[in-house]
Amino acid sequence: VTFTNKRLIALNVQGMTGKKKDYTSLPYSRIQAFSVETAGVFDLDSEMELWFSGLGRVKLEFARGVDIRGLNRLIGDHVL
């Protein structure tokens, strides 16, 4: 996932070889709601859920060490 100043771009690598790739461009202006779940003791990854008008829910998972609070601020600045 790449966050820009106008949208986020999600890359989904598909297939066993990883040669097939799906790029999805999601503009911040279409976000209706979002939630963030931080990493815990046993659950090592953090998650962000975004609800887009016309698309529905998108769930993003991040490895431990990603600044999920910073991403939360970034989305909040663009949406609210």
Backbone as ProteinMPNN parsed JSONL, in Angstrom:
{"seq_chain_A": "VTFTNKRLIALNVQGMTGKKKDYTSLPYSRIQAFSVETAGVFDLDSEMELWFSGLGRVKLEFARGVDIRGLNRLIGDHVL", "coords_chain_A": {"N_chain_A": [[0.852, -1.175, 0.0], [0.571, 2.173, -0.88], [0.61, 5.463, 0.218], [-0.469, 8.517, -0.948], [-0.675, 12.099, -1.537], [-3.278, 12.462, -2.427], [-4.599, 10.032, -2.716], [-4.778, 6.472, -1.963], [-2.821, 3.749, -3.017], [-3.195, 0.466, -3.716], [-1.493, -2.574, -3.985], [-1.957, -5.754, -5.137], [-0.563, -8.787, -5.192], [-0.825, -11.574, -7.202], [-1.313, -15.098, -7.754], [0.915, -17.961, -7.986], [3.476, -17.427, -8.895], [3.676, -14.737, -8.674], [3.64, -12.948, -10.723], [1.37, -11.814, -11.739], [-0.306, -8.862, -11.157], [-2.396, -6.654, -9.339], [-3.412, -3.408, -9.341], [-4.923, -0.988, -7.368], [-6.509, 2.068, -7.207], [-7.471, 4.283, -4.789], [-9.281, 6.977, -3.991], [-9.015, 9.484, -1.452], [-11.172, 11.175, -1.16], [-13.449, 9.64, -1.445], [-13.769, 8.168, 0.831], [-15.864, 7.177, 3.391], [-15.965, 6.309, 6.012], [-13.683, 5.106, 8.558], [-11.603, 2.76, 10.331], [-9.194, 1.794, 12.816], [-7.052, -0.721, 13.994], [-4.766, -1.455, 16.38], [-1.603, -3.204, 16.816], [-1.265, -5.999, 19.025], [-0.327, -7.935, 21.946], [-0.405, -10.704, 21.337], [-1.532, -10.7, 18.81], [0.135, -9.734, 16.181], [-0.031, -8.027, 14.013], [-1.309, -4.953, 12.608], [-4.413, -3.378, 11.697], [-6.362, -1.691, 9.221], [-9.476, -0.47, 8.36], [-11.407, 0.692, 5.716], [-14.186, 2.432, 4.483], [-15.599, 2.897, 1.431], [-17.499, 5.021, -0.689], [-19.572, 3.647, -3.108], [-17.899, 1.474, -3.446], [-17.472, -0.048, -1.13], [-16.263, -1.915, 1.719], [-12.807, -1.897, 2.504], [-10.108, -3.723, 3.586], [-7.037, -3.38, 5.148], [-3.947, -4.807, 6.022], [-1.179, -4.507, 8.194], [2.255, -5.057, 8.916], [3.931, -5.613, 12.062], [5.45, -2.775, 13.511], [4.871, -0.843, 11.647], [3.854, 2.513, 11.456], [0.962, 2.87, 12.497], [-0.627, 4.704, 13.792], [0.228, 7.098, 12.719], [-0.639, 6.731, 10.089], [-3.349, 6.731, 10.619], [-3.723, 9.408, 11.4], [-3.048, 10.643, 8.969], [-5.114, 9.727, 7.215], [-7.291, 10.772, 8.625], [-6.779, 13.549, 8.423], [-7.252, 13.934, 5.71], [-9.858, 13.122, 5.325], [-11.617, 14.085, 7.314]], "CA_chain_A": [[0.0, 0.0, 0.0], [1.274, 3.444, -0.941], [-0.246, 6.596, 0.532], [-0.037, 9.756, -1.594], [-1.412, 13.241, -0.993], [-4.653, 12.464, -2.921], [-5.194, 8.699, -2.746], [-3.903, 5.362, -1.615], [-2.699, 2.794, -4.105], [-2.985, -0.87, -3.154], [-0.969, -3.565, -4.915], [-2.279, -7.117, -4.748], [0.192, -9.738, -6.003], [-1.649, -12.764, -7.339], [-0.72, -16.262, -8.379], [2.054, -18.588, -7.303], [4.731, -16.817, -9.326], [3.648, -13.327, -8.32], [3.766, -12.114, -11.913], [0.118, -11.111, -11.962], [-0.457, -7.828, -10.135], [-3.603, -5.838, -9.424], [-3.249, -2.096, -8.724], [-6.193, -0.334, -7.109], [-6.363, 3.45, -6.784], [-8.602, 4.612, -3.929], [-9.172, 8.391, -3.602], [-9.441, 9.84, -0.098], [-12.459, 11.868, -1.207], [-14.533, 8.656, -1.445], [-13.829, 7.48, 2.122], [-17.0, 7.583, 4.217], [-15.64, 5.969, 7.403], [-12.497, 4.262, 8.68], [-11.261, 2.306, 11.681], [-7.826, 1.319, 12.961], [-6.799, -1.662, 15.094], [-3.322, -1.525, 16.594], [-1.041, -4.512, 17.137], [-1.327, -6.36, 20.436], [0.706, -8.841, 22.435], [-0.457, -11.951, 20.581], [-1.872, -10.345, 17.435], [1.284, -8.893, 15.875], [-0.256, -7.087, 12.921], [-2.34, -3.942, 12.808], [-5.351, -3.382, 10.586], [-7.131, -0.492, 8.936], [-10.629, -0.718, 7.507], [-11.89, 1.902, 5.081], [-15.446, 2.264, 3.767], [-15.645, 3.796, 0.285], [-18.785, 5.113, -1.375], [-19.555, 2.981, -4.399], [-16.993, 0.322, -3.471], [-17.655, -0.868, 0.067], [-15.206, -1.994, 2.728], [-11.465, -2.341, 2.126], [-9.339, -4.036, 4.795], [-5.593, -3.385, 4.929], [-3.192, -5.345, 7.154], [0.184, -4.003, 8.25], [3.149, -5.795, 9.804], [4.356, -4.912, 13.276], [6.471, -1.772, 13.245], [4.312, 0.222, 10.808], [3.273, 3.588, 12.265], [-0.472, 2.863, 12.205], [-1.203, 5.957, 14.303], [0.544, 8.106, 11.713], [-1.573, 6.505, 8.985], [-4.656, 7.174, 11.114], [-3.714, 10.876, 11.294], [-3.051, 10.976, 7.548], [-6.473, 9.512, 6.707], [-8.148, 11.748, 9.295], [-6.537, 14.874, 7.844], [-7.801, 14.008, 4.352], [-11.27, 12.769, 5.306], [-12.41, 14.902, 8.244]], "C_chain_A": [[0.894, 1.234, 0.0], [0.272, 4.56, -0.701], [0.334, 7.831, -0.132], [-0.817, 10.911, -0.975], [-2.873, 13.274, -1.447], [-5.354, 11.107, -2.827], [-4.254, 7.673, -2.147], [-3.95, 4.371, -2.759], [-2.337, 1.449, -3.483], [-2.52, -1.799, -4.261], [-1.277, -4.94, -4.36], [-1.546, -8.05, -5.703], [-0.571, -11.043, -6.009], [-0.861, -13.899, -7.985], [0.494, -16.768, -7.632], [3.368, -17.933, -7.676], [4.806, -15.342, -8.962], [3.771, -12.396, -9.508], [2.5, -11.321, -12.201], [-0.098, -10.132, -10.806], [-1.703, -7.011, -10.418], [-3.355, -4.549, -8.657], [-4.626, -1.468, -8.567], [-5.923, 1.057, -6.56], [-7.629, 3.855, -6.036], [-8.469, 6.063, -3.45], [-9.708, 8.637, -2.191], [-10.829, 10.473, -0.089], [-13.648, 10.915, -1.176], [-14.657, 7.905, -0.129], [-14.98, 8.051, 2.935], [-16.73, 7.337, 5.693], [-14.365, 5.138, 7.406], [-12.295, 3.86, 10.129], [-9.845, 1.748, 11.664], [-7.752, 0.391, 14.16], [-5.293, -1.803, 15.225], [-2.895, -2.943, 16.933], [-1.112, -4.746, 18.636], [-0.191, -7.29, 20.811], [0.747, -10.109, 21.587], [-0.775, -11.725, 19.108], [-0.844, -9.315, 16.977], [1.061, -7.89, 14.749], [-1.322, -6.065, 13.302], [-3.195, -3.888, 11.547], [-6.027, -2.024, 10.444], [-8.269, -0.899, 8.008], [-11.143, 0.62, 7.013], [-13.184, 1.573, 4.353], [-15.522, 3.337, 2.698], [-17.038, 3.822, -0.32], [-18.633, 4.488, -2.761], [-18.676, 1.754, -4.477], [-17.234, -0.608, -2.296], [-16.43, -0.846, 0.959], [-13.908, -2.531, 2.128], [-10.688, -2.542, 3.417], [-7.863, -4.135, 4.429], [-4.915, -3.905, 6.186], [-1.752, -4.883, 7.047], [0.997, -4.812, 9.248], [3.487, -4.947, 11.027], [5.472, -3.933, 12.917], [6.0, -0.648, 12.343], [3.642, 1.242, 11.727], [1.786, 3.729, 11.927], [-1.139, 4.13, 12.72], [-0.927, 7.109, 13.344], [-0.363, 7.974, 10.498], [-2.979, 6.955, 9.364], [-4.768, 8.699, 11.01], [-3.794, 11.32, 9.834], [-4.449, 10.844, 6.953], [-7.418, 10.549, 7.322], [-7.997, 13.146, 8.739], [-7.198, 15.023, 6.483], [-9.314, 13.804, 4.325], [-12.105, 13.729, 6.134], [-12.274, 16.385, 7.963]], "O_chain_A": [[1.847, 1.329, 0.774], [-0.784, 4.605, -1.332], [1.498, 8.166, 0.089], [-1.54, 10.721, 0.004], [-3.651, 14.053, -0.897], [-6.583, 11.048, -2.857], [-3.091, 7.96, -1.861], [-4.99, 4.177, -3.389], [-1.312, 1.311, -2.815], [-3.092, -1.809, -5.352], [-0.898, -5.256, -3.232], [-1.868, -8.101, -6.89], [-0.926, -11.566, -4.953], [0.133, -13.671, -8.675], [1.031, -16.09, -6.757], [4.287, -17.887, -6.859], [5.891, -14.762, -8.946], [3.982, -11.195, -9.341], [2.556, -10.269, -12.839], [-0.077, -10.516, -9.636], [-2.028, -6.713, -11.567], [-3.113, -4.585, -7.45], [-5.405, -1.42, -9.518], [-5.203, 1.217, -5.575], [-8.73, 3.779, -6.582], [-7.634, 6.351, -2.593], [-10.724, 8.068, -1.792], [-11.577, 10.323, 0.878], [-14.765, 11.353, -0.902], [-15.56, 7.082, 0.022], [-15.063, 9.262, 3.145], [-17.218, 8.083, 6.541], [-14.002, 4.538, 6.394], [-12.761, 4.54, 11.043], [-9.358, 1.288, 10.631], [-8.319, 0.678, 15.214], [-4.62, -2.224, 14.285], [-3.721, -3.781, 17.294], [-1.03, -3.803, 19.424], [0.79, -7.415, 20.078], [1.821, -10.539, 21.166], [-0.327, -12.488, 18.252], [-0.939, -8.144, 17.346], [1.882, -6.995, 14.551], [-2.129, -6.292, 14.203], [-2.762, -4.297, 10.469], [-6.233, -1.308, 11.424], [-8.058, -1.581, 7.005], [-11.296, 1.565, 7.787], [-13.273, 0.548, 3.678], [-15.512, 4.531, 2.998], [-17.686, 2.784, -0.452], [-17.68, 4.774, -3.485], [-18.703, 1.049, -5.486], [-17.203, -1.828, -2.453], [-15.657, 0.112, 0.957], [-13.911, -3.485, 1.35], [-10.616, -1.638, 4.249], [-7.484, -4.875, 3.522], [-5.262, -3.496, 7.294], [-1.169, -4.866, 5.963], [0.49, -5.206, 10.298], [3.344, -3.724, 11.015], [6.34, -4.249, 12.103], [6.648, 0.397, 12.271], [2.944, 0.868, 12.67], [1.403, 4.611, 11.158], [-2.123, 4.586, 12.137], [-1.764, 7.997, 13.179], [-0.806, 8.976, 9.936], [-3.712, 7.494, 8.535], [-5.798, 9.218, 10.579], [-4.518, 12.259, 9.502], [-4.918, 11.749, 6.263], [-8.245, 11.134, 6.622], [-8.988, 13.862, 8.597], [-7.655, 16.11, 6.132], [-9.982, 14.264, 3.399], [-13.183, 14.142, 5.707], [-12.878, 17.202, 8.657]]}, "name": "protein", "num_of_chains": 1, "seq": "VTFTNKRLIALNVQGMTGKKKDYTSLPYSRIQAFSVETAGVFDLDSEMELWFSGLGRVKLEFARGVDIRGLNRLIGDHVL"}
